[in-house]
Coordinates of C-alpha atoms in Angstrom, one line a residue:
M29 CA 9.2 0.9 12.3
W30 CA 11.7 -0.8 9.8
V31 CA 14.2 1.9 10.0
I32 CA 14.2 1.7 14.0
L33 CA 14.6 -2.2 14.2
P34 CA 18.4 -2.1 13.2
L35 CA 18.9 0.4 15.7
L36 CA 17.5 -1.9 18.4
F37 CA 19.0 -5.1 17.3
G38 CA 22.2 -3.6 16.0
D39 CA 22.0 -5.2 12.4
S40 CA 20.9 -3.4 9.1
K41 CA 19.3 -6.7 7.9
F42 CA 16.2 -5.9 10.1
A43 CA 15.4 -3.0 7.8
E44 CA 15.0 -5.6 5.1
G45 CA 12.1 -7.1 6.3
Y46 CA 10.2 -4.2 4.5
I47 CA 11.5 -5.1 0.9
L48 CA 11.7 -8.8 1.5
S49 CA 7.8 -9.0 2.2
Y50 CA 7.2 -6.1 -0.6
P51 CA 5.2 -8.2 -3.0
Y52 CA 2.9 -9.3 -0.2
Q53 CA 1.9 -5.6 0.2
F54 CA 0.1 -6.0 -3.2
I55 CA -1.2 -9.5 -2.6
F56 CA -2.9 -8.5 0.8
S57 CA -4.1 -5.3 -0.9
I58 CA -5.8 -7.3 -3.7
F59 CA -8.0 -9.0 -1.0
Y60 CA -8.3 -5.8 0.8
S61 CA -10.0 -4.2 -2.0
L62 CA -11.9 -7.3 -3.2
L63 CA -13.1 -8.5 0.2
F64 CA -13.4 -5.4 2.1
K65 CA -13.0 -2.0 0.4
S66 CA -15.7 -2.9 -2.2
Q67 CA -18.1 -3.8 0.2
L68 CA -17.4 -0.3 2.1
K69 CA -17.9 1.5 -1.1
Y70 CA -21.1 -0.4 -1.8
E71 CA -22.5 0.6 1.3
K72 CA -21.8 4.2 0.8
R73 CA -23.1 4.2 -2.7
E74 CA -26.4 2.2 -1.7
N75 CA -26.8 3.7 1.8
K76 CA -26.7 0.4 3.3
G77 CA -25.9 -0.4 6.9
S78 CA -22.2 -1.4 8.0
G79 CA -22.6 -5.3 8.1
N80 CA -21.1 -5.9 4.7
S81 CA -17.7 -4.0 5.5
Y82 CA -17.5 -5.9 8.9
T83 CA -17.9 -9.3 7.0
G84 CA -15.4 -8.4 4.3
L85 CA -12.9 -7.6 7.3
I86 CA -13.5 -10.9 8.7
F87 CA -12.8 -12.7 5.3
L88 CA -9.6 -10.3 4.8
F89 CA -8.4 -11.4 8.2
F90 CA -8.7 -15.2 7.5
V91 CA -7.4 -15.0 3.8
S92 CA -4.4 -13.0 4.8
T93 CA -3.6 -15.4 7.8
L94 CA -3.9 -18.2 5.6
I95 CA -1.2 -16.6 2.8
F96 CA 0.9 -15.9 5.7
V97 CA 1.0 -19.4 7.3
L98 CA 1.6 -20.8 3.9
S99 CA 4.5 -18.4 3.1
V100 CA 6.2 -19.5 6.4
L101 CA 5.8 -23.2 5.5
F102 CA 7.1 -22.8 1.8
Y103 CA 10.0 -20.2 2.7
A104 CA 12.8 -22.0 1.2
T105 CA 11.0 -22.0 -2.0
I106 CA 10.1 -18.2 -1.9
A107 CA 13.7 -17.4 -1.0
G108 CA 15.1 -19.3 -3.8
V109 CA 12.8 -17.9 -6.3
L110 CA 13.1 -14.1 -5.1
G111 CA 17.0 -14.5 -4.5
F112 CA 17.1 -13.8 -0.7
E113 CA 20.4 -13.8 1.1
S114 CA 20.7 -16.4 3.8
G115 CA 19.6 -15.6 7.4
R116 CA 16.6 -13.5 6.3
F117 CA 13.9 -16.1 7.8
E118 CA 12.8 -14.3 10.9
V119 CA 12.9 -10.9 9.1
F120 CA 10.7 -12.3 6.3
C121 CA 8.1 -13.8 8.6
F122 CA 7.7 -10.6 10.9
G123 CA 7.5 -8.6 7.7
T124 CA 4.8 -10.6 6.4
G125 CA 3.0 -11.2 9.6
N126 CA 3.2 -7.5 10.3
L127 CA 1.3 -6.8 7.1
V128 CA -1.5 -9.1 7.8
L129 CA -2.0 -7.1 11.2
D130 CA -1.6 -3.7 9.5
W131 CA -3.9 -4.3 6.5
V132 CA -6.7 -5.4 8.9
F133 CA -6.0 -2.8 11.1
M134 CA -6.1 -0.3 8.2
G135 CA -9.5 -1.7 7.1
I136 CA -11.0 -1.0 10.6
M137 CA -9.7 2.7 10.4
V138 CA -11.0 3.4 6.9
R139 CA -14.3 2.1 7.9
K140 CA -14.2 4.6 10.9
Q141 CA -13.5 7.2 8.3
Y142 CA -16.3 6.4 6.2
N143 CA -18.6 6.6 8.9
G144 CA -17.7 10.1 9.9
A145 CA -15.1 9.3 12.7
A146 CA -12.0 10.4 10.8
K147 CA -10.5 12.0 14.2
S148 CA -10.7 9.1 16.1
A149 CA -9.4 6.8 13.5
F150 CA -6.3 9.3 13.4
V151 CA -5.7 9.0 17.1
Q152 CA -6.1 5.2 17.1
A153 CA -3.6 4.7 14.1
Y154 CA -0.9 6.5 15.9
V155 CA -1.5 4.7 19.1
W156 CA -1.6 1.3 17.1
H157 CA 1.8 2.1 15.6
L158 CA 3.6 3.8 18.5
S159 CA 2.5 1.2 20.8
K160 CA 4.0 -1.7 18.8
L161 CA 7.3 0.1 18.7
V162 CA 7.2 0.7 22.5
F163 CA 6.3 -3.0 22.8
I164 CA 9.0 -4.1 20.7
Y165 CA 11.5 -2.0 22.5
L166 CA 10.7 -3.1 26.1
L167 CA 10.7 -6.7 24.9
S168 CA 14.2 -6.4 23.0
L169 CA 15.7 -5.5 26.7
F170 CA 15.0 -8.9 27.9
V171 CA 14.7 -11.6 25.1
S172 CA 16.4 -12.1 21.7
S173 CA 15.2 -10.6 18.6
E174 CA 13.6 -13.8 17.4
I175 CA 11.4 -14.0 20.4
T176 CA 10.6 -10.3 20.4
L177 CA 9.3 -10.5 16.9
V178 CA 7.3 -13.6 17.4
I179 CA 5.6 -12.5 20.8
T180 CA 4.9 -9.0 18.8
L181 CA 2.9 -10.8 16.2
V182 CA 0.8 -12.9 18.5
V183 CA -0.1 -10.2 21.0
Y184 CA -1.3 -7.9 18.3
M185 CA -3.1 -10.7 16.5
F186 CA -5.1 -10.9 19.6
V187 CA -5.8 -7.3 19.8
I188 CA -7.3 -7.8 16.2
L189 CA -9.2 -10.5 17.4
I190 CA -10.6 -8.7 20.4
W191 CA -11.8 -5.8 18.2
F192 CA -13.7 -8.2 16.1
F193 CA -15.5 -9.9 19.0
G194 CA -16.0 -6.4 20.5
H195 CA -17.6 -4.9 17.5
I196 CA -19.9 -7.6 16.3
D197 CA -22.1 -6.4 13.4
E198 CA -24.8 -8.2 11.3
F199 CA -23.4 -10.2 8.5
G200 CA -23.7 -9.1 4.8
F201 CA -22.0 -9.4 1.5
S202 CA -22.7 -8.3 -2.0
V203 CA -21.2 -9.8 -4.9
N204 CA -22.4 -6.8 -6.9
A205 CA -20.0 -4.8 -4.8
F206 CA -16.7 -6.4 -6.8
K207 CA -17.2 -3.9 -9.6
F208 CA -15.8 -1.1 -7.1
S209 CA -12.6 -3.2 -7.0
I210 CA -11.8 -3.5 -10.6
E211 CA -9.2 -0.5 -10.7
P212 CA -7.5 -1.5 -7.4
V213 CA -7.3 -5.2 -7.6
S214 CA -5.9 -4.9 -11.4
Y215 CA -3.4 -2.4 -10.1
D216 CA -2.2 -4.5 -7.3
L217 CA -2.1 -7.7 -9.4
G218 CA 0.1 -5.9 -11.8
L219 CA 2.5 -4.5 -9.3
T220 CA 2.8 -8.0 -7.5
I221 CA 4.1 -9.4 -10.7
T222 CA 6.3 -6.3 -11.3
Y223 CA 8.0 -6.5 -7.9
L224 CA 8.5 -10.2 -8.0
F225 CA 10.8 -9.8 -11.1
G226 CA 11.8 -6.4 -9.8
I227 CA 13.1 -8.0 -6.2
N228 CA 15.1 -10.6 -8.2
N229 CA 16.7 -7.8 -10.4
L230 CA 17.6 -5.9 -7.4
S231 CA 19.1 -8.7 -5.8
G232 CA 21.1 -9.8 -8.7
N233 CA 22.6 -6.4 -9.0
G234 CA 23.6 -6.1 -5.5
F235 CA 21.2 -2.9 -4.7
L236 CA 18.3 -4.6 -2.7
A237 CA 19.3 -3.0 0.5
E238 CA 19.6 0.3 -1.2
Y239 CA 16.2 0.2 -2.9
N240 CA 14.8 -0.9 0.3
M241 CA 16.0 2.2 2.1
M242 CA 14.7 4.4 -0.7
S243 CA 11.3 2.6 -0.4
L244 CA 11.3 3.1 3.4
C245 CA 11.5 6.6 2.9
T246 CA 8.8 6.9 0.1
D247 CA 6.5 4.0 0.3
T248 CA 4.3 5.4 3.2
Q249 CA 3.9 8.6 1.2
W250 CA 2.8 6.5 -1.9
D251 CA 0.3 4.9 0.3
V252 CA -0.9 7.9 1.8
L253 CA -1.3 9.6 -1.3
S254 CA -3.3 6.9 -3.0
T255 CA -5.6 6.0 -0.1
G256 CA -6.2 9.5 1.2
I257 CA -7.0 10.9 -2.4
D258 CA -9.2 7.8 -2.9
T259 CA -11.0 8.4 0.6
N260 CA -11.5 12.2 0.0
T261 CA -12.6 11.7 -3.6
T262 CA -15.0 8.9 -2.5
L263 CA -16.6 11.1 0.2
N264 CA -16.8 14.2 -2.0
V265 CA -18.6 12.4 -4.9
A266 CA -20.9 10.5 -2.6
D267 CA -22.0 14.0 -1.1
G268 CA -22.3 15.6 -4.7
K269 CA -19.2 18.1 -4.0
Y270 CA -16.8 16.6 -6.8
D271 CA -15.0 19.8 -8.5
K272 CA -11.7 21.0 -9.8
S273 CA -10.8 22.3 -6.4
L274 CA -10.2 18.6 -5.4
Y275 CA -7.4 18.7 -8.0
Y276 CA -5.7 21.4 -6.4
I277 CA -5.9 20.3 -3.0
H278 CA -4.4 16.9 -4.0
I279 CA -1.5 18.3 -5.8
V280 CA -0.7 20.4 -2.8
Y281 CA -1.0 17.3 -0.8
S282 CA 1.3 15.5 -3.0
V283 CA 4.1 17.9 -2.8
I284 CA 4.0 18.0 0.9
L285 CA 4.3 14.2 0.9
F286 CA 7.3 14.5 -1.6
V287 CA 8.9 17.0 0.7
S288 CA 8.5 14.8 3.9
S289 CA 10.1 11.7 1.8
A290 CA 13.2 13.9 0.9
L291 CA 13.7 15.1 4.7
L292 CA 13.4 11.5 5.8
L293 CA 16.0 10.4 3.1
V294 CA 18.4 13.3 4.4
I295 CA 18.0 12.2 7.9
M296 CA 19.0 8.4 7.0
C297 CA 22.2 9.9 5.3
F298 CA 23.4 10.9 9.0
I299 CA 22.5 7.7 10.8
P300 CA 25.9 5.6 10.8
V301 CA 24.4 2.3 10.7
Y302 CA 23.2 3.3 7.4
H303 CA 25.6 5.7 6.1
D304 CA 28.4 3.2 6.4
S305 CA 26.8 0.2 4.8
L306 CA 24.7 1.9 1.8
N307 CA 25.3 3.6 -1.5
F308 CA 23.3 6.9 -1.1
G309 CA 24.1 8.1 -4.5
Y310 CA 22.2 5.1 -5.9
I311 CA 19.3 5.7 -3.4
W312 CA 19.1 9.7 -4.5
T313 CA 19.0 8.9 -8.1
A314 CA 16.4 6.1 -7.8
F315 CA 14.4 8.6 -5.5
L316 CA 14.2 11.3 -8.1
I317 CA 13.5 9.0 -10.9
E318 CA 10.5 7.7 -9.1
M319 CA 9.1 10.5 -7.0
I320 CA 9.2 13.3 -9.4
W321 CA 5.8 12.3 -10.8
F322 CA 4.0 12.5 -7.3
P323 CA 1.8 15.4 -8.6
L324 CA 0.7 13.7 -11.9
Y325 CA -0.2 10.6 -9.6
A326 CA -2.3 13.1 -7.5
I327 CA -4.4 14.0 -10.6
V328 CA -4.8 10.5 -11.9
Y329 CA -5.6 9.2 -8.3
T330 CA -8.4 11.9 -8.0
M331 CA -9.8 10.6 -11.5
Q332 CA -9.7 7.1 -10.4
G333 CA -11.7 7.9 -7.3
W334 CA -14.5 9.5 -9.5
I335 CA -14.4 6.5 -12.1
T336 CA -14.7 3.9 -9.6
M337 CA -17.7 5.4 -7.8
M338 CA -19.7 6.9 -10.8
S339 CA -18.5 4.8 -13.9
P340 CA -16.8 1.7 -13.0
T341 CA -15.6 -0.2 -16.1
I342 CA -13.5 -3.1 -17.2
L343 CA -11.3 -0.6 -19.0
Q344 CA -9.8 0.4 -15.8
G345 CA -8.5 -3.2 -15.5
V346 CA -7.3 -3.8 -18.8
L347 CA -5.3 -0.3 -18.6
N348 CA -3.7 -1.5 -15.3
I349 CA -2.9 -5.2 -16.8
F350 CA -1.3 -3.2 -19.8
K351 CA 0.8 -0.7 -17.7
Y352 CA 2.2 -3.4 -15.5
V353 CA 2.8 -6.0 -18.1
L354 CA 4.7 -3.2 -19.9
R355 CA 6.5 -2.3 -16.5
T356 CA 7.5 -6.0 -15.9
V357 CA 8.9 -6.3 -19.3
L358 CA 10.9 -3.2 -19.0
T359 CA 12.2 -4.3 -15.7
V360 CA 13.4 -7.4 -17.2
V361 CA 14.8 -6.1 -20.6
I362 CA 16.6 -2.9 -19.3
V363 CA 20.2 -3.5 -18.6
S364 CA 20.8 -1.2 -15.7
E365 CA 20.9 -1.2 -11.9
Y366 CA 18.1 1.3 -12.2
A367 CA 15.9 -0.8 -14.1
V368 CA 13.0 -1.0 -11.8
S369 CA 12.9 2.9 -11.5
Y370 CA 13.3 3.6 -15.2
A371 CA 10.3 1.1 -15.9
M372 CA 8.3 3.0 -13.4
C373 CA 9.2 6.2 -15.1
V374 CA 8.0 5.2 -18.4
V375 CA 4.8 3.7 -17.1
A376 CA 4.3 6.8 -15.2
V377 CA 4.3 8.8 -18.3
A378 CA 2.6 6.6 -21.1
G379 CA 0.2 4.6 -18.6
N380 CA -1.0 7.8 -16.7
L381 CA -1.7 9.6 -20.1
L382 CA -3.9 6.6 -21.4
Y383 CA -5.7 6.9 -18.1
I384 CA -6.5 10.5 -18.3
I385 CA -7.8 10.0 -21.9
M386 CA -10.1 7.3 -20.5
Y387 CA -11.4 9.7 -17.6
F388 CA -12.3 12.3 -20.1
Y389 CA -14.1 9.7 -22.3
L390 CA -16.1 8.2 -19.4
R391 CA -16.9 11.7 -18.0
R392 CA -18.3 12.7 -21.3
R393 CA -20.4 9.6 -21.7
Y394 CA -21.5 9.9 -18.3
K395 CA -22.8 13.4 -18.8
N396 CA -24.5 12.4 -22.0
V397 CA -26.5 9.4 -20.4
S398 CA -27.3 11.1 -17.1
G399 CA -27.9 14.6 -18.3
V400 CA -25.6 15.8 -15.1
T401 CA -23.4 18.9 -15.8

């Protein structure tokens, strides 16, 4: 969507809505994991009904909406802290509001996946995103960009509310389920802090638009890699089918996603509105520095899925905080336009090595305690 908006409105600034709202991805993800995903894993692990995850979705919707409203009200302060250029208010508001809708919708789809309706979720996800693009395009033919974006948010907010009222379930919520959110919450908290400093660094070096383009071509793949592997690993663990074949499948999956990102970036090179205004040398360099670690992350995400289901521990949170404190410090300390990417590279090696060591320690301890082979 963010790649297409500049083509509809004739201004490349509309692609920046993605990077301007980037820290909010992780803020909303914290509440997604804490309020919703933990309840869903709890239901799966304990063979409960679906009331906990439904209640978690309601909490996620209201908390995310509150954060969005407060961010709009205090935009001037946020723009000053993160170093936004002038004239970015409408883009920021749409980017943040759209994240609220997409995180809740993702929760609805993941809930369907966990309950054996993966194909239905796949089709509905495509309908959701394609319909949004078509809706924006048709509106843009008759009204200004500002009105188009506001109406889009309002209409799709009502779609979410209609779903809630049309799928009313029993209410339930378990505090014990929070143990399943240690890994993702600590991970997203670290990334929130990292990118608050990272965006300021990129703005100062004049490469915010370039990093935005690189992220547009890779971030969906990062999300698909982490969430896809987490869901697949969780379901296999719950069904007693966890074995090394999962690692081979997930590595191949990561290579396919890497190639798709590279192809997207090649396409962007030939679109005039981007080709004439962006430094693609910077974009390709940052791309290679960060994306070369995709297969390694496929392995680590699989390990994370097993730990979260079978042996959740505070060590997950401690390690994630260490990784992202290190990444934040490196982002600030390294004197280079590639500081954000170099910092990510160091953490990919050092942080994931520590995670692999923790995984084998927890696996050995689990086998000794439970007697499972």
